[in-house]
Structure formats: C-alpha cells, structure tokens
C-alpha cells in the first residue's frame, strides 16, 4: 500500500474544521449554560499515548476541557483509543461500550468516538456497526490527523460515521496540535508502522507500513522541547533502528547522536530495538553520552531458534546473545529489558527450556512476559492445530515469571549501596512523602528526602521532572528504596 504524504491542503481542512468545531461547541455551550468536556481513555503502548496527546491537543483547540477538571459533570465526548495487541482488550472495549448505552440515553449531547489499533480489525468494526449503533465515530490510527474533519462530519450527518481506510499517511507532525501530558517526559515518535510481520503480531496490520519522519522536523521538535525545559525525551517506533528519515538518507545512530548533543536533556530513551537491526554503533553512542539512558529494551520473544523462525524473527540466539554481551561489556552498569511470549503455537517443553536458559544467561534486569494470544489475520493464528493448551501455557508462564522475578530482584539488589542520578517522576503511590523516579538504567526508585533538602513550600509533586542523586538503601522485588543525597538546582 502506498504511503501518502499529507499535504498542506489536507492540514488546512483540519485547521478549518477545528475552528468550526470551536464555534459550534462554544455556541452550544452558551445555549445550554455549561461548557463541553472530553473524557479520553488510552490503552496500549506509548505510541497510543502519543496519539492521545495529539487528540487532546485537538480537543483543546475545539475549546473542550478535560472532564476530570469538572467534578460531578458527565463528559460530552468520550473517546476510546484502543490497542489490539492481545485478546482481552476486546472484551473490555465491548464491555465499556455496553455501559455507554445508558449514558447516551441520559445525555443527548454525548458523542462516542472509538479509534486506535482495534479499529483496523474488520470484525471489531463490524461488531460496532451491528451492536453499538450509538457509537458516533470510528476511525483507524492512520486517520488521526483527520480527526477534526471526521468529527465535524459525524456531527453533520447525525449517524454513525466509520472511517477506516487502507492508506498509510505520513504527516508533518509539527502541524498537528499536541498537548503533552507529562511535565518531564516528552514522547517523540520518529517513525510509524512496521514492516517486520512477526507472525504473531497485529501491529503491521494496525499501523501500516513503516514510514520514518523527516529528520529535520524531528530535530526541530527536539530543540523546541529542550527550550521548553523537558528533561526526558522518548524516541518512539516499533523498530527504531530501521529509522531512515523521510528521504531514506538518515540513520538511527545519526538521530540518536544529534539528540544526545542537546545538553538540555538529561535522559534520552528509545523504544523498541529489534535484535536484527541494533548494531555496535548504537551501543557505542549509548556508552559515550551521559544523557543517554543506559537501558536497552531488546525483545527476545523466544529462546528457541526453531520458534524464532516460526515467529519470523530473523536472528538466532547466538546473535542475540552477542548483542547482550557487547552491551554488558561496554555499559557494565546498564540494564537490559525484554519481551517474551510463552506458548507460541508448537512450542515444546524443550523450546521453552531454551527460553529459560537464555533468560538465565542474559540475566535480564526486567521483562514483560506474555501468554501467546492469537490475533485475527496473522500467520500464527492460522497455526491452530499447534496451539498449546491453556494449562500448559499457564504453567510455563508461571515458571518463567518466577525466574524473571528472581533476576529482577537481583538487579535491584545490585544497586544497594550505590549513589546514582534519579529523574523524579512525582509522588510515589506507596506512601505519602515518598518520591518516585528512575535511574539512567531505568530502575524504579522510591526515596525519601531528608528535611534539610526539602524545598520550602514544595508538595511532593513539585519535584516532578527534577534531577537528584539518591543513595540506594534497600532492594525490593520491583523497586529500590533510597534517600536523596542532593537535589540539582536549575
Ligand atoms: N515493536 C515492538 C513490539 C510491540 S508489541 C517490538 O518488536 O519490540 C509489544 C510486545 O507484545 C511484543 O514484543 C510481544 O512480546 C508482545 N506481543 C505481540 N503480539 C502478541 C501476541 N499475539 N500474543 C502475545 N504477545 C504478543
Ligand atoms: Fe510486531 Fe514484530 Fe513489528 Fe514488533 S517488530 S511491532 S513484534 S511485527
Ligand atoms: Fe501499540 Fe497496541 Fe497498537 S501495542 S501499536 S496500541 S496494537
């Protein structure tokens, strides 16, 4: 499918629609005596989170405010930004939509919008058309930049509007409004889509073909973020190492280096790296700039070469482990995290043992572990005859989880006694007066502030986005405790 460049004219249609919607909502608000609000629910990965920041940016330009800031009020627009990567999300979506039926009856103004990756799965869209006629607007992730135009049209036609296409767009992101939701961390997609077609994965269908953003447009965005005082940026893509710029003339190492040269950032993170594409150059860059994270997310998926082949993951364990060893030798204080799927069709006990072996040898600092979930339209979903029974998968999953829990705990224990820089993310949910943050290696730290370091008049959340050094005192299974040693003044 061709990749279509969004033209200035397309963008003009959107800004005109935003202005018209703003007028419409303000007029309606005057008539009824209360302002219009939105309620947005975001599922899935950081790319969806980033898309939602754009949707919120558009809502704000329409003159809508977050319903959370209006106690006791029902929202006027409810938007669900869905994820399709695993199965249980569907039950939740349709459950939620069922609930909205009542709300829709009591609030005639209510507009229900469903978007995100699940909307590229035909059966989900058909189910909405058939069973949830009161959903006003459906669109897929590739149509995101057209949200204002689509919302306007759906208000005009007064019946369900479904806009799910086959086009893959690339737009100049700087022309799309964005309302960043975190004070300290800015999400910066550098590419969209995925060409890898791992046989279990829905993302290439949901997000379309791989397309890299324009190099200079990313650099400009980073410079703006730096001048706005953001401390952390997260460069996002399904496979960041295949970044090539819109003109095909750039590389990820070049982009990473350029970002690391921006000294206003104290943390530059990136996700995800495909083991087939990560190279020594990226690891060398990580080792040579102190504002790059010392954490590498390197999804393994399986420790069995046989299963990796069936998954269409074009690397073997020997190659994977050589990257792990290279990283460990160049960045000894660094951390590696991974993604692992248990119960891929045809996985034998022997294959699974290989996974456990690789986990033990690689000593992952943390891991996201998943039970295989068949996704409609993917190659693996057709391997039905080889599906593993639920009981076997659960049992294997339990063994993997307890091994990884041990390793995560070990990784946390190794921090005890050290003093490292922590970027403060805010108040910890564990107890009042405890702050939470992350090290460069992405370890989660909960820490106290000695009285003499407390800033007068600050509540816990005022520390968000600030850097400090913390002495680590105690390891827990999923976090490390500590005490602040100094707060960096800026
Ligand atoms: N592009 C990223 C992955 C995005 S999806 C990457 O390749 O690293 C995040 C993770 O979800 C994947 O790494 C995989 O471990 C898991 N996943 C994807 N599809 C799945 C499925 N059908 N069942 C179970 N887990 C799945
Ligand atoms: Fe899915 Fe594989 Fe692409 Fe990651 S690289 S998004 S797992 S198809
Ligand atoms: Fe992300 Fe889920 Fe889509 S993981 S790319 S939101 S399918």
Coordinates of C-alpha atoms and ligand atoms in Angstrom, one line a residue:
X1 CA 0.0 0.0 0.0
X2 CA 1.3 3.4 -1.0
X3 CA 2.4 5.8 1.6
X4 CA 0.6 9.1 1.2
X5 CA 2.2 12.4 2.2
X6 CA -0.3 14.6 4.0
X7 CA -0.4 17.9 2.0
X8 CA -0.7 21.4 3.4
X9 CA -4.2 21.5 1.9
X10 CA -5.2 18.5 4.0
X11 CA -3.9 20.2 7.1
X12 CA -5.8 23.3 6.2
X13 CA -9.0 21.3 6.0
X14 CA -8.2 20.2 9.6
X15 CA -7.5 23.6 11.0
X16 CA -10.6 25.0 9.4
X17 CA -12.6 22.1 10.9
X18 CA -11.0 22.8 14.3
X19 CA -12.1 26.4 14.1
X20 CA -15.7 25.5 13.1
X21 CA -16.0 22.9 15.8
X22 CA -14.7 25.5 18.3
X23 CA -17.5 27.8 17.2
X24 CA -20.1 25.1 17.3
X25 CA -19.2 23.9 20.8
X26 CA -19.0 27.4 22.2
X27 CA -22.4 28.3 20.7
X28 CA -23.9 25.1 22.1
X29 CA -22.3 25.7 25.5
X30 CA -23.9 29.1 25.6
X31 CA -27.3 27.7 24.8
X32 CA -27.2 25.1 27.5
X33 CA -25.2 27.1 30.0
X34 CA -22.3 24.7 30.5
X35 CA -19.0 24.1 28.7
X36 CA -18.2 21.0 26.7
X37 CA -15.7 18.4 28.1
X38 CA -13.9 15.3 26.9
X39 CA -13.0 12.0 28.6
X40 CA -10.3 10.1 26.9
X41 CA -9.2 6.5 27.6
X42 CA -5.9 5.3 26.2
X43 CA -4.9 1.6 26.0
X44 CA -1.7 0.0 24.7
X45 CA 1.8 1.3 24.1
X46 CA 3.5 4.7 24.2
X47 CA 2.6 5.3 20.5
X48 CA -1.1 5.3 21.5
X49 CA -0.2 7.5 24.4
X50 CA 1.5 9.9 22.0
X51 CA -1.5 9.7 19.6
X52 CA -3.8 10.6 22.5
X53 CA -1.6 13.7 23.3
X54 CA -2.4 14.8 19.7
X55 CA -6.1 14.1 20.2
X56 CA -6.1 16.1 23.4
X57 CA -4.3 18.9 21.6
X58 CA -7.1 18.9 19.0
X59 CA -9.8 18.8 21.7
X60 CA -8.2 21.8 23.4
X61 CA -8.3 23.7 20.1
X62 CA -12.0 22.8 19.8
X63 CA -12.4 24.6 23.1
X64 CA -13.1 21.4 25.1
X65 CA -11.6 20.8 28.5
X66 CA -10.8 17.6 30.4
X67 CA -13.9 16.3 32.2
X68 CA -11.6 15.3 35.2
X69 CA -11.4 19.0 36.0
X70 CA -15.2 19.3 36.3
X71 CA -16.3 17.5 39.4
X72 CA -19.7 15.8 39.1
X73 CA -20.1 16.6 35.5
X74 CA -20.7 13.9 32.8
X75 CA -18.4 14.2 29.8
X76 CA -19.8 15.3 26.4
X77 CA -17.2 13.5 24.2
X78 CA -15.9 10.1 25.3
X79 CA -13.0 8.8 23.2
X80 CA -11.5 5.3 23.5
X81 CA -8.1 4.9 21.9
X82 CA -7.8 1.1 21.7
X83 CA -5.0 -1.4 21.4
X84 CA -5.3 -4.8 19.6
X85 CA -2.0 -6.4 20.6
X86 CA -3.6 -9.0 22.8
X87 CA -7.0 -10.6 23.1
X88 CA -8.5 -9.4 26.4
X89 CA -8.6 -5.8 25.2
X90 CA -11.6 -6.6 23.0
X91 CA -13.8 -7.8 25.9
X92 CA -13.0 -4.7 27.8
X93 CA -13.9 -2.4 24.9
X94 CA -17.2 -4.0 24.2
X95 CA -18.0 -4.1 27.9
X96 CA -17.3 -0.4 28.1
X97 CA -19.4 0.4 25.0
X98 CA -22.3 -1.5 26.5
X99 CA -22.2 0.7 29.6
X100 CA -22.3 3.9 27.5
X101 CA -25.8 3.0 26.2
X102 CA -27.4 4.3 29.4
X103 CA -25.2 7.4 29.5
X104 CA -26.1 8.2 25.9
X105 CA -29.8 8.0 26.8
X106 CA -29.4 10.5 29.6
X107 CA -27.2 12.9 27.8
X108 CA -28.3 13.6 24.2
X109 CA -25.1 15.6 23.6
X110 CA -22.9 12.7 24.3
X111 CA -20.5 11.9 21.4
X112 CA -18.8 8.5 21.5
X113 CA -15.6 8.0 19.5
X114 CA -13.6 4.8 19.1
X115 CA -10.2 4.8 17.4
X116 CA -6.8 3.1 17.7
X117 CA -5.4 -0.2 16.6
X118 CA -8.5 -2.3 17.2
X119 CA -10.3 -0.4 14.5
X120 CA -8.1 -1.9 11.9
X121 CA -9.5 -5.3 12.7
X122 CA -12.6 -5.8 10.5
X123 CA -14.6 -7.9 12.8
X124 CA -14.3 -5.3 15.6
X125 CA -15.6 -2.6 13.3
X126 CA -18.4 -4.8 12.1
X127 CA -19.4 -5.5 15.7
X128 CA -19.6 -1.8 16.4
X129 CA -21.7 -1.2 13.3
X130 CA -24.1 -4.1 14.2
X131 CA -24.4 -3.9 18.0
X132 CA -23.4 -0.4 19.0
X133 CA -25.1 1.9 16.6
X134 CA -24.9 4.7 19.1
X135 CA -21.1 5.0 18.7
X136 CA -20.8 8.2 16.7
X137 CA -17.4 8.0 15.1
X138 CA -14.9 5.2 14.3
X139 CA -11.5 5.8 12.7
X140 CA -8.2 4.0 12.5
X141 CA -4.8 5.2 13.7
X142 CA -3.7 6.2 10.2
X143 CA -6.6 8.8 10.1
X144 CA -5.5 10.5 13.3
X145 CA -4.6 13.8 11.6
X146 CA -8.2 13.9 10.1
X147 CA -9.9 13.7 13.5
X148 CA -11.3 17.3 13.3
X149 CA -12.7 16.8 9.8
X150 CA -14.2 13.4 10.7
X151 CA -15.8 14.7 14.0
X152 CA -17.3 17.6 12.1
X153 CA -18.8 15.3 9.5
X154 CA -20.1 12.9 12.1
X155 CA -21.9 15.8 13.8
X156 CA -23.4 16.9 10.5
X157 CA -24.7 13.5 9.3
X158 CA -26.1 12.7 12.8
X159 CA -25.5 9.0 12.3
X160 CA -22.6 6.6 12.8
X161 CA -19.5 7.5 10.7
X162 CA -17.0 4.8 10.2
X163 CA -13.8 5.9 8.5
X164 CA -11.3 3.0 8.3
X165 CA -9.0 3.1 5.3
X166 CA -6.2 1.2 3.7
X167 CA -4.0 4.3 3.3
X168 CA -0.8 4.8 5.2
X169 CA -0.2 8.5 5.8
X170 CA 2.8 10.4 6.8
X171 CA 2.1 13.9 8.1
X172 CA 4.4 16.7 9.3
X173 CA 3.8 16.2 13.0
X174 CA 4.6 19.8 13.7
X175 CA 1.4 20.9 12.1
X176 CA -0.7 18.7 14.4
X177 CA -1.6 20.2 17.8
X178 CA -0.2 18.3 20.7
X179 CA -0.9 18.6 24.5
X180 CA 1.9 16.8 26.3
X181 CA 0.6 15.0 29.3
X182 CA 3.7 14.7 31.3
X183 CA 5.7 17.5 32.8
X184 CA 9.1 15.9 32.5
X185 CA 8.8 13.4 29.7
X186 CA 8.1 14.1 26.0
X187 CA 7.1 11.3 23.7
X188 CA 8.6 11.8 20.2
X189 CA 7.5 9.3 17.5
X190 CA 10.3 9.0 15.0
X191 CA 8.6 6.5 12.7
X192 CA 5.2 4.9 12.3
X193 CA 4.2 1.4 11.2
X194 CA 6.1 -1.8 11.0
X195 CA 7.4 -4.0 8.1
X196 CA 8.5 -6.9 10.1
X197 CA 5.4 -9.1 10.2
X198 CA 6.4 -11.2 13.1
X199 CA 3.8 -14.0 12.6
X200 CA 2.0 -13.5 16.0
X201 CA 1.7 -9.7 15.7
X202 CA -1.1 -7.4 14.7
X203 CA 0.8 -4.2 14.7
X204 CA 1.9 -4.2 11.0
X205 CA -1.8 -4.6 10.1
X206 CA -3.0 -2.0 12.6
X207 CA -0.3 0.6 12.0
X208 CA 0.5 0.0 8.3
X209 CA 3.9 0.1 6.5
X210 CA 7.0 1.6 8.1
X211 CA 7.5 5.3 7.5
X212 CA 10.1 7.4 9.0
X213 CA 9.5 11.1 9.9
X214 CA 11.5 13.8 8.3
X215 CA 14.9 14.2 10.1
X216 CA 14.8 18.0 10.4
X217 CA 11.3 18.0 11.6
X218 CA 12.3 15.7 14.5
X219 CA 15.4 17.8 15.3
X220 CA 13.2 21.0 15.3
X221 CA 10.7 19.3 17.7
X222 CA 13.6 18.2 20.0
X223 CA 15.0 21.7 20.0
X224 CA 11.7 23.1 21.0
X225 CA 11.3 20.6 23.7
X226 CA 14.7 21.4 25.0
X227 CA 13.9 25.1 25.1
X228 CA 10.6 24.3 26.9
X229 CA 12.6 22.6 29.7
X230 CA 11.7 18.9 29.1
X231 CA 14.3 16.7 30.8
X232 CA 13.4 13.4 29.2
X233 CA 12.6 12.5 25.7
X234 CA 11.5 9.1 24.5
X235 CA 12.1 8.4 20.8
X236 CA 9.4 6.0 19.7
X237 CA 9.0 3.5 16.9
X238 CA 8.2 -0.2 16.6
X239 CA 11.8 -0.7 15.4
X240 CA 13.8 2.5 15.9
X241 CA 16.9 1.0 14.4
X242 CA 15.4 0.9 11.0
X243 CA 14.8 4.7 11.1
X244 CA 15.9 6.3 7.8
X245 CA 14.3 9.7 7.6
X246 CA 11.6 10.6 5.1
X247 CA 14.1 10.8 2.3
X248 CA 15.8 7.5 3.2
X249 CA 19.1 9.3 3.8
X250 CA 19.4 9.2 7.5
X251 CA 20.1 6.6 10.2
X252 CA 19.1 6.0 13.8
X253 CA 22.6 6.4 15.1
X254 CA 22.8 9.8 13.4
X255 CA 19.5 10.9 15.0
X256 CA 20.5 9.5 18.4
X257 CA 23.8 11.3 18.3
X258 CA 22.1 14.6 17.3
X259 CA 19.6 14.2 20.2
X260 CA 22.4 13.4 22.7
X261 CA 24.2 16.6 21.7
X262 CA 21.2 18.6 23.1
X263 CA 22.5 19.1 26.6
X264 CA 19.2 20.4 28.0
X265 CA 18.1 16.8 28.0
X266 CA 19.2 14.6 30.9
X267 CA 17.6 11.5 29.7
X268 CA 17.1 10.3 26.1
X269 CA 15.3 7.0 25.9
X270 CA 14.3 5.0 22.8
X271 CA 11.9 2.0 22.2
X272 CA 11.9 -0.6 20.7
X273 CA 15.1 -2.1 19.2
X274 CA 14.7 -5.1 17.0
X275 CA 17.6 -7.6 17.7
X276 CA 18.1 -8.0 13.9
X277 CA 18.8 -4.2 13.5
X278 CA 20.5 -3.0 16.6
X279 CA 24.3 -2.5 15.9
X280 CA 27.5 -1.8 17.7
X281 CA 27.3 1.9 16.7
X282 CA 24.2 2.4 18.8
X283 CA 25.7 0.8 21.8
X284 CA 28.9 2.8 21.4
X285 CA 26.8 6.0 21.3
X286 CA 24.9 4.9 24.4
X287 CA 28.3 4.4 26.1
X288 CA 29.7 7.8 25.1
X289 CA 27.0 10.3 26.1
X290 CA 26.0 10.7 29.7
X291 CA 22.5 11.9 28.8
X292 CA 21.5 8.7 27.0
X293 CA 19.8 6.0 29.0
X294 CA 22.0 3.1 29.9
X295 CA 19.0 0.8 29.3
X296 CA 18.3 -1.3 26.3
X297 CA 14.9 -2.8 25.5
X298 CA 15.7 -5.8 23.3
X299 CA 12.7 -8.1 22.8
X300 CA 13.8 -11.7 22.7
X301 CA 10.3 -13.3 22.2
X302 CA 11.6 -16.8 22.5
X303 CA 14.9 -18.5 23.4
X304 CA 14.4 -21.3 20.8
X305 CA 15.9 -20.8 17.3
X306 CA 13.2 -23.0 16.0
X307 CA 10.4 -20.9 17.4
X308 CA 12.1 -17.7 16.4
X309 CA 12.0 -18.9 12.8
X310 CA 8.3 -19.7 13.1
X311 CA 7.8 -16.2 14.6
X312 CA 9.6 -14.7 11.6
X313 CA 12.2 -13.1 13.9
X314 CA 15.3 -13.2 11.7
X315 CA 18.0 -13.7 14.3
X316 CA 19.2 -16.6 16.3
X317 CA 20.1 -16.9 19.9
X318 CA 23.8 -16.8 19.2
X319 CA 23.4 -13.4 17.5
X320 CA 21.0 -12.2 20.2
X321 CA 23.5 -13.1 23.0
X322 CA 26.4 -11.4 21.2
X323 CA 24.5 -8.1 21.4
X324 CA 23.7 -8.7 25.1
X325 CA 27.4 -9.4 25.7
X326 CA 28.5 -6.4 23.8
X327 CA 26.1 -4.2 25.7
X328 CA 27.2 -5.6 29.1
X329 CA 30.9 -5.2 28.3
X330 CA 30.5 -1.6 27.1
X331 CA 28.0 -0.5 29.6
X332 CA 28.6 -2.6 32.7
X333 CA 26.1 -0.5 34.9
X334 CA 23.4 -0.7 32.2
X335 CA 20.2 -2.7 32.2
X336 CA 18.6 -4.8 29.6
X337 CA 14.9 -5.5 29.5
X338 CA 13.0 -7.7 27.1
X339 CA 9.6 -9.1 25.9
X340 CA 8.9 -12.8 25.9
X341 CA 5.9 -14.7 24.6
X342 CA 5.1 -18.1 26.2
X343 CA 3.0 -20.7 24.3
X344 CA 3.6 -19.7 20.7
X345 CA 1.9 -22.4 18.5
X346 CA 4.1 -25.6 18.5
X347 CA 6.3 -24.5 21.5
X348 CA 7.6 -27.7 23.1
X349 CA 8.9 -28.1 26.6
X350 CA 12.3 -28.2 25.1
X351 CA 11.8 -24.9 23.3
X352 CA 10.6 -23.4 26.5
X353 CA 13.6 -24.7 28.3
X354 CA 15.8 -22.8 25.8
X355 CA 13.9 -19.7 26.7
X356 CA 14.6 -20.3 30.4
X357 CA 18.2 -20.9 29.6
X358 CA 18.6 -17.6 27.6
X359 CA 16.8 -15.7 30.4
X360 CA 19.3 -17.1 32.9
X361 CA 22.3 -16.4 30.8
X362 CA 21.2 -12.9 29.7
X363 CA 20.2 -12.1 33.3
X364 CA 17.6 -9.6 32.1
X365 CA 17.1 -6.7 34.5
X366 CA 13.4 -6.8 33.8
X367 CA 11.0 -8.4 31.3
X368 CA 7.5 -8.2 30.0
X369 CA 6.2 -11.7 29.7
X370 CA 3.1 -12.5 27.7
X371 CA 1.0 -15.6 27.0
X372 CA 0.6 -16.1 23.3
X373 CA -2.7 -14.6 22.1
X374 CA -4.0 -15.4 18.6
X375 CA -4.6 -12.3 16.6
X376 CA -7.0 -12.3 13.6
X377 CA -5.4 -12.2 10.2
X378 CA -1.9 -13.0 11.5
X379 CA 0.0 -16.1 10.2
X380 CA 0.3 -17.7 13.6
X381 CA -3.4 -17.5 14.2
X382 CA -3.7 -20.0 11.3
X383 CA -1.5 -22.5 13.1
X384 CA -4.5 -23.6 15.1
X385 CA -3.5 -27.2 15.1
X386 CA -0.4 -26.4 17.0
X387 CA -2.0 -24.2 19.7
X388 CA -0.8 -25.1 23.2
X389 CA -3.3 -25.9 25.9
X390 CA -4.2 -23.2 28.3
X391 CA -3.0 -25.2 31.3
X392 CA 0.4 -25.9 29.8
X393 CA 0.9 -22.2 28.9
X394 CA -0.1 -21.1 32.3
X395 CA 2.3 -23.5 33.9
X396 CA 5.2 -22.4 31.7
X397 CA 4.3 -18.8 32.2
X398 CA 4.5 -19.3 36.0
X399 CA 8.0 -20.8 35.8
X400 CA 9.2 -18.0 33.6
X401 CA 7.7 -15.4 35.8
X402 CA 9.3 -16.7 39.0
X403 CA 12.7 -17.0 37.3
X404 CA 12.5 -13.4 36.0
X405 CA 11.2 -12.1 39.3
X406 CA 14.3 -13.5 40.9
X407 CA 16.5 -11.8 38.3
X408 CA 14.7 -8.5 38.6
X409 CA 15.2 -8.7 42.4
X410 CA 18.9 -9.5 41.9
X411 CA 19.2 -6.5 39.6
X412 CA 17.7 -4.3 42.3
X413 CA 19.9 -5.8 45.0
X414 CA 23.0 -4.9 43.0
X415 CA 22.0 -1.2 43.3
X416 CA 22.1 -1.2 47.1
X417 CA 24.9 1.0 48.4
X418 CA 25.3 2.9 45.2
X419 CA 24.6 6.6 44.6
X420 CA 23.1 7.5 41.2
X421 CA 21.2 10.2 39.4
X422 CA 17.4 9.9 39.6
X423 CA 14.9 11.7 37.5
X424 CA 11.9 12.4 39.7
X425 CA 8.6 11.3 38.4
X426 CA 6.4 12.5 41.3
X427 CA 4.9 11.3 44.4
X428 CA 5.1 7.5 45.0
X429 CA 1.9 5.6 45.3
X430 CA 3.4 3.5 48.1
X431 CA 3.3 6.1 50.9
X432 CA 2.9 9.9 51.3
X433 CA 6.1 11.9 51.4
X434 CA 8.0 9.3 49.3
X435 CA 9.1 10.3 45.8
X436 CA 9.4 8.0 42.9
X437 CA 11.8 8.2 39.9
X438 CA 14.1 6.3 37.6
X439 CA 17.8 5.9 37.2
X440 CA 19.5 6.1 33.8
X441 CA 19.3 2.4 33.7
X442 CA 15.5 2.6 34.1
X443 CA 15.4 1.1 37.7
X444 CA 12.4 2.3 39.6
X445 CA 13.4 4.1 42.8
X446 CA 11.3 5.1 45.8
X447 CA 13.0 7.5 48.1
X448 CA 12.7 9.9 51.0
X449 CA 14.0 13.5 51.2
X450 CA 15.9 14.4 54.4
X451 CA 14.4 17.5 56.0
X452 CA 17.5 19.7 55.1
X453 CA 17.0 19.0 51.4
X454 CA 13.3 19.7 51.4
X455 CA 12.3 22.8 49.4
X456 CA 10.1 25.2 51.4
X457 CA 6.6 25.3 50.0
X458 CA 7.0 22.3 47.8
X459 CA 4.5 19.5 47.8
X460 CA 5.7 16.1 46.6
X461 CA 4.5 16.7 43.0
X462 CA 6.5 19.9 42.7
X463 CA 9.7 17.8 42.5
X464 CA 8.4 16.1 39.3
X465 CA 10.9 16.5 36.4
X466 CA 13.8 17.5 38.7
X467 CA 17.1 15.6 38.9
X468 CA 18.7 14.5 42.1
X469 CA 21.1 12.0 43.4
X470 CA 19.9 9.1 45.6
X471 CA 21.7 6.7 47.8
X472 CA 20.1 3.3 47.5
X473 CA 19.5 1.6 50.8
X474 CA 17.2 -1.4 50.2
X475 CA 16.1 -3.6 47.3
X476 CA 12.6 -4.8 46.8
X477 CA 11.3 -7.2 44.2
X478 CA 10.3 -4.5 41.7
X479 CA 11.9 -1.3 43.1
X480 CA 14.8 0.1 45.2
X481 CA 14.4 2.3 48.3
X482 CA 16.7 5.2 48.9
X483 CA 17.4 8.5 50.4
X484 CA 18.0 11.7 48.4
X485 CA 21.6 13.0 48.7
X486 CA 21.3 16.2 46.7
X487 CA 18.8 18.0 44.6
X488 CA 20.1 19.5 41.4
X489 CA 19.3 23.2 41.1
X490 CA 18.4 24.6 37.8
Ligands
LIG1 N1 7.7 -3.4 18.1 C1 7.8 -3.9 19.3 C2 6.7 -4.7 19.9 C3 5.4 -4.1 20.1 S1 4.2 -5.2 20.8 C4 9.0 -4.8 19.3 O1 9.1 -5.6 18.3 O2 9.7 -4.8 20.2 C5 4.9 -5.4 22.4 C6 5.1 -6.9 22.7 O3 3.8 -7.5 22.8 C7 5.9 -7.7 21.7 O4 7.2 -7.5 21.9 C8 5.4 -9.1 22.1 O5 6.2 -9.7 23.1 C9 4.0 -8.9 22.6 N2 3.1 -9.4 21.7 C10 2.8 -9.0 20.4 N3 1.8 -9.8 19.8 C11 1.5 -10.7 20.7 C12 0.6 -11.8 20.7 N4 -0.2 -12.1 19.7 N5 0.5 -12.6 21.9 C13 1.2 -12.3 22.9 N6 2.1 -11.3 23.0 C14 2.2 -10.5 21.9
LIG2 FE1 5.1 -6.6 16.0 FE2 7.4 -7.7 15.2 FE3 6.7 -5.3 14.3 FE4 7.4 -5.6 16.9 S1 8.7 -5.9 15.1 S2 5.6 -4.4 16.1 S3 6.6 -7.6 17.3 S4 5.7 -7.2 13.9
LIG3 FE1 0.6 -0.1 20.4 FE2 -1.3 -1.8 20.9 FE3 -1.3 -0.6 18.6 S1 0.8 -2.1 21.4 S2 0.8 -0.1 18.2 S3 -1.5 0.4 20.7 S4 -1.8 -2.7 18.9

